[in-house]
Amino acid sequence: KGNERAAWLETHNSWTQVSSENGIPGAFFYLGGVLYCIKRLLSQYRTLRKDPQFADLANMVFYLLLSFIVTIVNMTFASAAYQPGLPLLCGLAVGLLRTSEKAIREANQNPQAVPVHPSFLPAWKKRVIPVPHTPDLRRSGATHSSNS
């Protein structure tokens, strides 16, 4: 009335944001996509955790599931329905599911081809501590003098 701009307020959470802007069918498809990714990841995790050769893949799927849970809790209390976080997680889920399905298929075709342990260790699992004056260096004739 006084030529003032209206204060635009956001909805209380992402679920009401999607349903108010897209209606009930939009909210159904939005939530259905999220639940489908979670269901597939959970199913894949249950399959992978049984086999020790897929321990790394099982851990990745588990941590992606945890990321989905944290994102859903965040979306329940913040209006972040159109932020890139959820589509990014869904994309990561599809990529990880395809990778794990391919690894399972290859392991079923040739069980000896898939190593039980990875060929490399993460840095936190390596127990190499460099020691400057080891007995091997002294035996090989290498001396360390302070007058160089």
XYZ file of C-alpha atoms in Angstrom:
148
model
C 0.000 0.000 0.000
C 2.816 2.412 0.812
C 4.951 1.336 -2.177
C 7.061 -0.842 0.111
C 8.410 -4.158 -1.001
C 6.964 -7.219 0.689
C 9.254 -9.233 2.914
C 9.796 -12.585 1.268
C 10.069 -15.377 3.755
C 11.269 -18.875 3.136
C 9.426 -21.985 4.200
C 10.247 -23.809 7.409
C 12.001 -26.742 5.752
C 12.861 -28.206 2.376
C 9.947 -30.612 2.278
C 7.358 -27.833 2.600
C 9.381 -25.782 0.119
C 9.137 -28.506 -2.534
C 5.488 -29.270 -1.855
C 4.431 -25.612 -1.884
C 6.247 -24.811 -5.123
C 5.665 -28.053 -7.022
C 2.556 -29.473 -5.404
C 2.011 -32.943 -4.049
C 3.202 -34.750 -7.231
C 6.452 -32.760 -7.215
C 7.066 -33.548 -3.563
C 6.284 -37.212 -4.243
C 8.847 -37.434 -7.064
C 11.454 -35.430 -5.128
C 11.157 -37.601 -2.030
C 10.857 -40.740 -4.166
C 14.212 -40.048 -5.830
C 15.908 -39.544 -2.490
C 14.379 -42.668 -0.958
C 15.244 -44.729 -4.041
C 18.936 -43.767 -3.753
C 18.958 -44.571 -0.035
C 17.215 -47.919 -0.596
C 19.682 -48.948 -3.309
C 22.684 -47.885 -1.228
C 21.406 -49.779 1.800
C 20.818 -52.897 -0.281
C 24.288 -52.647 -1.805
C 25.870 -52.129 1.616
C 24.223 -55.290 2.932
C 25.634 -57.198 -0.032
C 29.152 -55.776 0.151
C 29.746 -56.015 3.886
C 29.530 -59.824 3.784
C 32.665 -60.186 1.638
C 36.032 -58.992 3.015
C 37.425 -58.291 -0.456
C 34.838 -55.526 -0.831
C 35.569 -53.867 2.507
C 36.665 -50.602 0.888
C 33.562 -50.387 -1.293
C 31.344 -51.261 1.671
C 32.930 -48.429 3.663
C 32.361 -45.967 0.829
C 28.703 -46.965 0.540
C 28.276 -46.708 4.317
C 29.765 -43.212 4.459
C 27.605 -42.107 1.549
C 24.571 -43.393 3.445
C 25.661 -41.344 6.459
C 25.968 -38.308 4.193
C 22.411 -38.842 3.004
C 21.156 -39.053 6.588
C 22.936 -35.837 7.556
C 21.595 -34.069 4.462
C 18.021 -35.214 5.168
C 18.243 -33.986 8.754
C 19.588 -30.675 7.457
C 16.782 -30.409 4.919
C 14.228 -31.034 7.645
C 15.325 -27.896 9.476
C 16.521 -25.649 6.620
C 15.013 -24.632 3.313
C 17.717 -26.029 1.084
C 15.634 -27.966 -1.416
C 17.286 -26.443 -4.463
C 20.848 -26.385 -3.187
C 23.336 -28.631 -5.019
C 23.983 -30.936 -2.044
C 21.237 -33.483 -2.599
C 21.656 -33.818 -6.389
C 25.394 -34.195 -5.819
C 24.815 -37.011 -3.340
C 22.398 -38.720 -5.738
C 25.001 -38.506 -8.512
C 27.671 -39.945 -6.232
C 25.277 -42.727 -5.260
C 24.616 -43.675 -8.892
C 28.334 -43.678 -9.696
C 29.246 -45.723 -6.635
C 26.438 -48.199 -7.265
C 27.607 -48.754 -10.833
C 31.198 -49.193 -9.700
C 30.308 -51.679 -6.980
C 28.000 -53.649 -9.268
C 30.793 -53.897 -11.838
C 33.243 -55.078 -9.150
C 30.772 -57.713 -7.946
C 30.147 -58.889 -11.512
C 33.901 -59.180 -12.211
C 34.479 -61.014 -8.933
C 31.736 -63.506 -9.797
C 33.183 -64.127 -13.276
C 36.780 -64.586 -12.145
C 37.154 -65.067 -8.387
C 40.990 -65.193 -8.483
C 41.319 -61.857 -10.330
C 40.065 -59.713 -7.456
C 42.681 -59.325 -4.714
C 41.615 -59.901 -1.140
C 43.693 -56.947 0.053
C 44.245 -53.707 -1.851
C 47.596 -53.329 -3.584
C 48.193 -50.012 -1.851
C 47.677 -48.912 1.698
C 46.288 -45.563 2.738
C 48.799 -43.252 4.386
C 47.294 -43.755 7.826
C 47.839 -47.528 7.611
C 51.510 -47.301 6.683
C 53.738 -47.879 9.665
C 56.962 -46.588 8.130
C 58.851 -44.267 10.423
C 61.971 -42.781 8.834
C 64.984 -43.033 11.104
C 68.070 -41.095 9.947
C 70.727 -43.341 11.561
C 69.697 -46.917 10.963
C 72.117 -49.829 11.386
C 71.847 -50.511 7.631
C 73.318 -47.097 6.832
C 76.241 -47.655 9.208
C 77.059 -51.070 7.729
C 77.053 -49.781 4.155
C 79.847 -47.347 4.955
C 77.733 -44.204 4.882
C 78.791 -41.858 7.642
C 77.159 -38.723 8.850
C 79.582 -36.101 9.893
C 78.784 -32.693 11.199
C 81.852 -31.145 9.466
C 80.679 -31.188 5.883
